[in-house]
Coordinates of N, CA and C in Angstrom, one line a residue:
X1 N 79.5 91.4 97.1 CA 80.4 91.3 96.0 C 81.4 90.2 96.1
X2 N 81.9 90.0 97.3 CA 82.9 88.9 97.5 C 82.5 87.5 97.2
X3 N 80.9 87.5 97.1 CA 80.4 86.2 96.6 C 80.5 85.8 95.2
X4 N 80.8 87.0 94.5 CA 80.9 86.8 93.0 C 82.4 86.8 92.5
X5 N 83.3 87.4 93.2 CA 84.7 87.5 92.9 C 85.4 86.6 93.8
X6 N 86.3 85.7 93.3 CA 87.0 84.7 94.1 C 88.4 85.3 94.4
X7 N 88.9 84.9 95.4 CA 90.3 85.3 95.7 C 90.5 85.8 97.0
X8 N 91.7 85.7 97.6 CA 92.0 86.2 98.8 C 92.6 87.6 98.7
X9 N 92.5 88.5 99.7 CA 93.1 89.9 99.7 C 94.7 89.8 99.6
X10 N 95.1 90.8 98.9 CA 96.4 91.1 98.7 C 97.1 91.1 100.1
X11 N 96.6 91.7 101.0 CA 97.2 91.6 102.4 C 97.3 90.2 102.9
X12 N 96.4 89.3 102.7 CA 96.5 87.9 103.1 C 97.4 87.2 102.3
X13 N 97.7 87.5 101.1 CA 98.4 86.8 100.1 C 100.0 87.2 100.0
X14 N 100.1 88.3 100.5 CA 101.6 88.9 100.4 C 102.6 87.9 100.8
X15 N 102.6 87.1 101.9 CA 103.6 86.2 102.1 C 104.0 85.2 101.1
X16 N 103.0 84.9 100.3 CA 103.1 83.7 99.3 C 103.4 84.2 97.9
X17 N 103.6 85.6 97.8 CA 103.8 86.0 96.5 C 105.4 86.2 96.2
X18 N 105.7 85.8 95.0 CA 107.1 86.1 94.6 C 107.3 87.5 94.1
X19 N 108.4 88.1 94.1 CA 108.6 89.4 93.6 C 108.0 89.6 92.3
X20 N 108.1 88.6 91.3 CA 107.5 88.8 89.9 C 106.0 88.8 90.1
X21 N 105.4 87.9 91.0 CA 104.0 88.0 91.3 C 103.5 89.3 91.6
X22 N 104.2 90.0 92.5 CA 103.9 91.3 93.1 C 103.9 92.4 91.9
X23 N 105.0 92.2 91.0 CA 105.2 93.2 90.0 C 104.1 93.0 89.0
X24 N 103.6 91.9 88.7 CA 102.5 91.5 87.7 C 101.3 92.1 88.4
X25 N 101.0 92.0 89.6 CA 99.8 92.6 90.2 C 99.9 94.1 90.2
X26 N 101.0 94.6 90.7 CA 101.1 96.1 90.6 C 100.9 96.7 89.1
X27 N 101.5 96.0 88.1 CA 101.4 96.5 86.8 C 100.0 96.5 86.4
X28 N 99.1 95.4 86.8 CA 97.8 95.3 86.4 C 96.9 96.4 87.1
X29 N 97.3 96.7 88.4 CA 96.6 97.7 89.1 C 97.0 99.2 88.5
X30 N 98.0 99.3 88.0 CA 98.3 100.5 87.2 C 97.6 100.7 86.0
X31 N 97.4 99.6 85.2 CA 96.6 99.7 84.1 C 95.1 100.0 84.5
X32 N 94.6 99.4 85.5 CA 93.2 99.7 85.9 C 93.0 101.0 86.4
X33 N 94.0 101.6 87.2 CA 94.0 103.0 87.8 C 93.9 103.9 86.5
X34 N 94.7 103.6 85.5 CA 94.6 104.5 84.3 C 93.3 104.4 83.5
X35 N 92.7 103.3 83.4 CA 91.3 103.0 82.8 C 90.3 103.8 83.5
X36 N 90.3 103.7 84.9 CA 89.4 104.4 85.8 C 89.5 106.0 85.6
X37 N 90.7 106.4 85.5 CA 91.1 107.8 85.2 C 90.7 108.4 84.0
X38 N 90.5 107.5 82.9 CA 90.0 108.0 81.6 C 88.5 108.6 81.7
X39 N 87.8 108.2 82.8 CA 86.5 108.8 82.7 C 86.5 110.2 83.2
X40 N 86.0 111.1 82.6 CA 86.0 112.6 83.0 C 84.5 113.1 83.2
X41 N 84.5 114.2 83.8 CA 83.3 115.0 84.2 C 83.5 116.4 83.7
X42 N 82.4 117.2 83.9 CA 82.5 118.5 83.5 C 82.7 119.4 84.8
X43 N 82.7 118.7 85.9 CA 83.0 119.4 87.1 C 83.7 118.6 88.2
X44 N 84.3 119.4 89.2 CA 85.0 118.5 90.3 C 84.2 118.4 91.6
X45 N 84.4 117.4 92.3 CA 83.7 117.2 93.5 C 83.4 115.7 93.8
X46 N 82.6 115.4 94.7 CA 82.2 114.2 95.1 C 81.1 113.7 94.1
X47 N 80.9 112.4 93.9 CA 79.9 111.9 92.9 C 78.6 112.6 93.1
X48 N 78.2 112.6 94.4 CA 76.9 113.3 94.7 C 76.9 114.6 94.3
X49 N 77.8 115.5 94.6 CA 77.9 116.8 94.3 C 77.8 117.1 92.8
X50 N 78.6 116.4 92.1 CA 78.6 116.4 90.6 C 77.1 116.1 90.0
X51 N 76.7 115.0 90.5 CA 75.4 114.4 89.9 C 74.3 115.4 90.2
X52 N 74.3 116.1 91.3 CA 73.3 117.1 91.7 C 73.5 118.5 91.1
X53 N 74.6 118.5 90.4 CA 74.8 120.0 89.6 C 75.6 120.8 90.7
X54 N 76.1 120.3 91.8 CA 76.8 121.2 92.7 C 78.3 120.9 92.7
X55 N 78.9 120.5 91.5 CA 80.3 120.3 91.5 C 81.0 121.7 91.2
X56 N 82.2 121.6 91.3 CA 82.9 123.0 91.2 C 83.8 123.0 89.9
X57 N 84.0 124.2 89.3 CA 84.8 124.3 88.1 C 86.3 124.2 88.4
X58 N 86.5 124.4 89.5 CA 88.1 124.4 89.9 C 88.3 123.3 90.9
X59 N 89.5 122.5 90.7 CA 89.9 121.4 91.5 C 90.4 122.1 92.8
X60 N 91.0 123.2 92.8 CA 91.4 123.8 94.1 C 90.2 124.3 94.9
X61 N 89.2 124.7 94.4 CA 87.9 125.0 95.2 C 87.2 123.8 95.7
X62 N 87.2 122.7 94.8 CA 86.6 121.4 95.3 C 87.4 120.7 96.4
X63 N 88.7 120.7 96.2 CA 89.6 120.1 97.2 C 89.5 120.8 98.6
X64 N 89.7 122.1 98.5 CA 89.7 122.8 99.8 C 88.2 122.7 100.5
X65 N 87.2 122.6 99.8 CA 85.9 122.4 100.4 C 85.9 120.9 101.1
X66 N 86.4 120.0 100.4 CA 86.3 118.7 100.9 C 87.5 118.6 102.1
X67 N 88.5 119.2 102.0 CA 89.5 119.2 103.2 C 88.9 119.9 104.3
X68 N 88.2 121.0 104.1 CA 87.5 121.8 105.2 C 86.5 121.0 106.0
X69 N 85.8 120.1 105.1 CA 84.7 119.4 105.7 C 85.3 118.3 106.6
X70 N 86.4 117.7 106.2 CA 87.2 116.8 107.0 C 87.6 117.5 108.4
X71 N 88.1 118.7 108.2 CA 88.5 119.5 109.5 C 87.6 119.7 110.3
X72 N 86.3 120.2 109.8 CA 85.2 120.5 110.6 C 84.6 119.3 111.3
X73 N 84.7 118.1 110.7 CA 84.2 116.9 111.3 C 85.1 116.4 112.4
X74 N 86.4 116.7 112.2 CA 87.3 116.4 113.3 C 87.3 117.3 114.6
X75 N 87.0 118.6 114.2 CA 86.7 119.6 115.3 C 85.4 119.2 116.1
X76 N 84.3 118.8 115.3 CA 83.2 118.3 116.0 C 83.3 117.2 116.9
X77 N 84.2 116.3 116.7 CA 84.3 115.1 117.6 C 85.6 115.4 118.5
X78 N 86.0 116.6 118.6 CA 87.1 117.0 119.5 C 88.4 116.3 119.3
X79 N 88.8 116.0 117.9 CA 90.1 115.5 117.6 C 91.2 116.7 117.9
X80 N 92.2 116.5 118.5 CA 93.1 117.5 118.9 C 94.1 117.5 117.8
X81 N 94.0 118.7 117.0 CA 94.8 118.9 115.8 C 95.2 120.3 115.8
X82 N 96.3 120.8 115.2 CA 96.6 122.2 115.0 C 95.9 122.8 113.9
X83 N 94.6 123.0 114.0 CA 93.6 123.4 113.0 C 94.1 124.7 112.3
X84 N 94.5 125.7 113.0 CA 94.9 127.0 112.3 C 96.2 126.7 111.5
X85 N 97.1 126.0 111.9 CA 98.3 125.7 111.3 C 97.9 124.9 109.9
X86 N 97.1 123.8 110.1 CA 96.6 123.1 108.9 C 95.9 123.9 107.9
X87 N 95.0 124.8 108.4 CA 94.4 125.7 107.4 C 95.3 126.7 106.7
X88 N 96.2 127.2 107.6 CA 97.2 128.1 107.0 C 98.0 127.5 105.8
X89 N 98.6 126.3 106.0 CA 99.3 125.5 105.1 C 98.5 125.2 103.9
X90 N 97.2 124.8 104.1 CA 96.3 124.5 103.0 C 96.1 125.7 102.0
X91 N 95.7 126.9 102.6 CA 95.7 128.2 102.0 C 97.0 128.4 101.2
X92 N 98.1 128.2 101.8 CA 99.4 128.6 101.2 C 99.7 127.7 99.9
X93 N 99.5 126.5 100.2 CA 99.9 125.3 99.1 C 98.8 125.1 98.0
X94 N 97.6 125.5 98.4 CA 96.5 125.1 97.3 C 96.7 125.7 96.1
X95 N 97.3 126.7 95.8 CA 97.6 127.1 94.4 C 98.1 126.1 93.3
X96 N 98.8 125.2 94.1 CA 99.3 124.1 93.3 C 98.3 123.2 92.5
X97 N 97.1 123.3 93.1 CA 95.9 122.5 92.7 C 95.3 123.1 91.4
X98 N 95.6 124.3 91.1 CA 95.1 125.0 89.8 C 95.5 124.4 88.6
X99 N 96.7 123.5 88.6 CA 97.2 122.9 87.4 C 96.3 121.7 87.0
X100 N 95.3 121.3 87.8 CA 94.5 120.3 87.4 C 93.2 120.8 86.8
X101 N 93.0 120.7 85.6 CA 91.8 121.4 84.9 C 90.8 120.4 84.4
X102 N 91.1 119.2 84.4 CA 90.2 118.1 83.9 C 89.8 117.1 84.9
X103 N 88.4 117.1 85.4 CA 88.0 116.3 86.5 C 87.9 114.9 86.1
X104 N 88.9 114.1 86.7 CA 88.9 112.5 86.3 C 88.2 111.8 87.4
X105 N 87.8 110.6 87.1 CA 87.3 109.7 88.1 C 88.5 109.2 89.0
X106 N 88.3 109.3 90.3 CA 89.4 108.8 91.2 C 88.7 107.9 92.3
X107 N 89.2 106.8 92.5 CA 88.9 106.0 93.6 C 90.0 106.2 94.6
X108 N 89.6 106.8 95.8 CA 90.6 107.3 96.8 C 91.4 106.2 97.4
X109 N 90.8 105.0 97.7 CA 91.6 103.9 98.3 C 91.9 102.7 97.3
X110 N 91.8 103.1 96.0 CA 92.2 102.1 95.0 C 93.4 101.5 95.1
X111 N 93.6 100.2 95.2 CA 94.8 99.5 95.3 C 95.1 99.1 96.9
X112 N 94.3 99.5 97.8 CA 94.6 99.2 99.2 C 94.6 97.6 99.3
X113 N 95.7 97.1 99.9 CA 95.9 95.6 100.0 C 94.7 94.8 100.6
X114 N 93.7 95.4 101.3 CA 92.6 94.7 101.9 C 91.5 94.7 100.9
X115 N 91.6 95.5 99.8 CA 90.6 95.6 98.7 C 91.0 95.1 97.3
X116 N 92.1 94.4 97.2 CA 92.6 93.9 96.1 C 92.5 92.3 96.2
X117 N 92.0 91.7 95.3 CA 91.9 90.3 95.4 C 92.8 89.5 94.4
X118 N 93.4 88.5 95.0 CA 94.4 87.7 94.3 C 93.9 86.2 94.3
X119 N 94.1 85.7 93.0 CA 93.8 84.2 92.9 C 94.9 83.4 93.7
X120 N 94.6 82.7 94.7 CA 95.6 81.9 95.4 C 96.4 80.9 94.6
X121 N 95.7 80.4 93.5 CA 96.7 79.5 92.7 C 97.5 80.1 91.7
X122 N 96.9 80.9 90.9 CA 97.6 81.7 89.8 C 98.4 82.8 90.3
X123 N 98.1 83.3 91.6 CA 98.8 84.5 92.0 C 98.7 85.8 91.2
X124 N 97.5 85.8 90.5 CA 97.1 87.0 89.6 C 96.1 87.7 90.3
X125 N 96.0 89.1 89.8 CA 94.9 89.9 90.3 C 93.5 89.2 89.8
X126 N 92.6 89.1 90.8 CA 91.3 88.5 90.5 C 90.1 89.5 90.6
X127 N 90.4 90.6 91.3 CA 89.4 91.5 91.5 C 89.7 92.6 92.4
X128 N 88.7 93.7 92.4 CA 88.9 94.8 93.3 C 87.6 94.9 93.9
X129 N 87.6 95.2 95.2 CA 86.3 95.4 96.0 C 86.2 96.8 96.7
X130 N 85.1 97.3 97.0 CA 85.0 98.4 97.8 C 85.4 99.7 96.9
X131 N 84.7 100.1 95.9 CA 85.0 101.3 95.2 C 84.3 102.5 95.6
X132 N 83.8 102.4 96.8 CA 82.9 103.5 97.2 C 83.4 105.0 97.6
X133 N 84.8 105.0 97.9 CA 85.3 106.3 98.1 C 85.8 106.9 96.8
X134 N 84.9 107.6 96.1 CA 85.2 108.0 94.7 C 84.8 109.5 94.6
X135 N 85.5 110.1 93.7 CA 85.2 111.6 93.4 C 85.8 111.9 91.9
X136 N 85.4 113.1 91.5 CA 86.0 113.7 90.3 C 87.1 114.6 90.7
X137 N 88.2 114.3 90.4 CA 89.4 115.2 90.7 C 90.7 114.8 90.0
X138 N 91.9 114.8 90.8 CA 93.1 114.5 90.2 C 93.4 113.1 90.6
X139 N 93.7 112.2 89.5 CA 93.9 110.9 89.6 C 94.9 110.5 90.6
X140 N 95.9 111.4 90.8 CA 97.1 111.2 91.7 C 96.6 111.4 93.1
X141 N 95.5 111.7 93.4 CA 95.0 111.7 94.7 C 94.8 110.2 95.3
X142 N 94.6 109.3 94.4 CA 94.4 107.8 94.8 C 95.5 107.4 95.7
X143 N 95.1 106.6 96.7 CA 96.1 105.9 97.6 C 97.2 105.1 96.8
X144 N 96.9 104.6 95.7 CA 97.8 103.8 94.9 C 99.1 104.5 94.6
X145 N 99.0 105.9 94.5 CA 100.1 106.8 94.2 C 100.9 107.3 95.3
X146 N 100.5 106.9 96.6 CA 101.2 107.4 97.7 C 102.8 106.9 97.7
X147 N 102.9 105.6 97.5 CA 104.3 104.9 97.4 C 104.2 104.0 96.3
X148 N 104.1 104.5 94.9 CA 103.9 103.7 93.8 C 105.1 102.8 93.5
X149 N 105.0 101.5 93.0 CA 106.1 100.8 92.7 C 106.4 101.3 91.2
X150 N 107.5 100.8 90.7 CA 107.8 101.2 89.3 C 106.9 100.3 88.3
X151 N 106.5 99.1 88.7 CA 105.7 98.4 88.0 C 104.2 98.9 87.9
X152 N 103.9 99.5 89.0 CA 102.5 100.1 89.0 C 102.5 101.3 88.0
X153 N 103.6 102.2 88.2 CA 103.8 103.3 87.3 C 103.8 103.0 85.8
X154 N 104.6 101.8 85.5 CA 104.6 101.3 84.2 C 103.3 101.0 83.6
X155 N 102.4 100.2 84.4 CA 101.1 100.0 84.1 C 100.2 101.1 83.9
X156 N 100.5 102.2 84.7 CA 99.7 103.4 84.6 C 100.0 104.2 83.3
X157 N 101.2 104.0 82.9 CA 101.6 104.6 81.6 C 102.7 105.7 81.9
X158 N 103.3 105.8 83.0 CA 104.3 106.7 83.3 C 105.4 106.1 84.1
X159 N 106.7 106.4 83.9 CA 107.6 105.8 84.7 C 107.9 106.6 85.9
X160 N 107.5 107.8 85.9 CA 107.7 108.7 87.1 C 106.4 109.5 87.3
X161 N 106.1 109.5 88.6 CA 104.9 110.2 88.9 C 105.0 111.7 89.3
X162 N 105.9 111.9 90.2 CA 106.1 113.3 90.8 C 107.3 113.8 90.2
X163 N 107.2 115.0 89.4 CA 108.4 115.5 88.9 C 108.5 117.0 89.3
X164 N 107.5 117.9 88.8 CA 107.6 119.3 89.1 C 107.3 119.6 90.8
X165 N 107.7 120.7 91.1 CA 107.5 121.2 92.4 C 106.0 121.2 92.8
X166 N 105.3 121.6 91.9 CA 103.7 121.8 92.1 C 103.2 120.3 92.2
X167 N 103.6 119.3 91.4 CA 103.3 118.0 91.7 C 103.6 117.4 93.1
X168 N 104.8 117.7 93.5 CA 105.1 117.2 94.9 C 104.3 117.9 96.0
X169 N 103.9 119.3 95.8 CA 103.1 119.9 96.7 C 101.7 119.3 96.5
X170 N 101.1 119.0 95.5 CA 99.9 118.3 95.4 C 99.9 117.0 96.2
X171 N 100.9 116.2 95.9 CA 100.9 114.9 96.5 C 101.0 115.0 98.0
X172 N 101.7 116.1 98.5 CA 101.9 116.3 100.1 C 100.4 116.6 100.5
X173 N 99.6 117.4 99.8 CA 98.2 117.7 100.2 C 97.4 116.6 100.2
X174 N 97.5 115.7 99.3 CA 96.7 114.5 99.2 C 96.9 113.5 100.3
X175 N 98.1 113.3 100.8 CA 98.4 112.3 101.8 C 97.5 112.4 103.1
X176 N 97.2 113.5 103.7 CA 96.4 113.5 104.9 C 95.1 113.0 104.6
X177 N 94.5 113.3 103.4 CA 93.2 112.9 103.0 C 92.9 111.3 102.9
X178 N 94.1 110.6 102.7 CA 93.8 109.2 102.7 C 94.0 108.5 104.1
X179 N 94.4 109.2 105.1 CA 94.5 108.5 106.3 C 93.3 108.0 106.8
X180 N 93.2 106.7 107.3 CA 92.0 106.2 107.7 C 91.5 106.8 109.0
X181 N 92.5 107.2 109.9 CA 92.2 108.0 111.1 C 92.8 109.4 111.0
X182 N 92.1 110.4 111.5 CA 92.7 111.7 111.3 C 94.1 111.9 111.9
X183 N 95.0 112.3 111.2 CA 96.3 112.5 111.7 C 97.0 113.6 110.9
X184 N 98.2 113.9 111.3 CA 99.0 114.9 110.7 C 100.2 114.3 109.9
X185 N 100.4 114.9 108.8 CA 101.4 114.4 107.9 C 102.8 114.8 108.5
X186 N 103.7 114.0 108.8 CA 105.0 114.4 109.4 C 106.0 115.0 108.6
X187 N 105.6 115.2 107.3 CA 106.4 115.8 106.3 C 106.4 117.3 106.5
X188 N 107.7 117.8 106.3 CA 107.7 119.4 106.3 C 106.9 119.9 105.2
X189 N 106.3 121.0 105.3 CA 105.6 121.7 104.3 C 106.7 122.5 103.5
X190 N 106.6 122.4 102.1 CA 107.5 123.1 101.3 C 107.2 124.6 101.2
X191 N 108.3 125.3 100.8 CA 107.9 126.8 100.6 C 107.6 127.0 99.1
X192 N 106.7 127.8 98.7 CA 106.3 128.2 97.5 C 107.2 129.2 96.8

């Protein structure tokens, strides 16, 4: 793919970008995230699950299955985590996922600085690479929403992402899934 799309990664270009360059790139990423999220499915889950007819009708159910598979993989390779506490919190907080009723296309690590290409001369977005971590779920599960800039949110079509208590809980649940290495979110779990 990199042979066909020119540019350096955002990670590499960051020192040479002006604040306005970065705002323009973030705004464009927001527009693209919104366009990707316009694609919908009739069920939730990984692309493979949905394509094989094994998708779930509930985002809560699909998310819990995905989360459990990550926990089991961690247990299988002896990663030391407080599994009982994680499962307890997941069970306690997962009702917040019921508000998501339309399965949207989500690229989990969309916007990651090593996957965003920037033209070195124009300092504009020139491409996105590695769209492999994709599923049908809540668009706010994308890494781009972990710490969104106001420009990214403007491009996405909303000036504020997290408003209600349930939205905050969902975002808290999504953060651990985006870690590249298994870890624990240091944020306190809210009470329902």
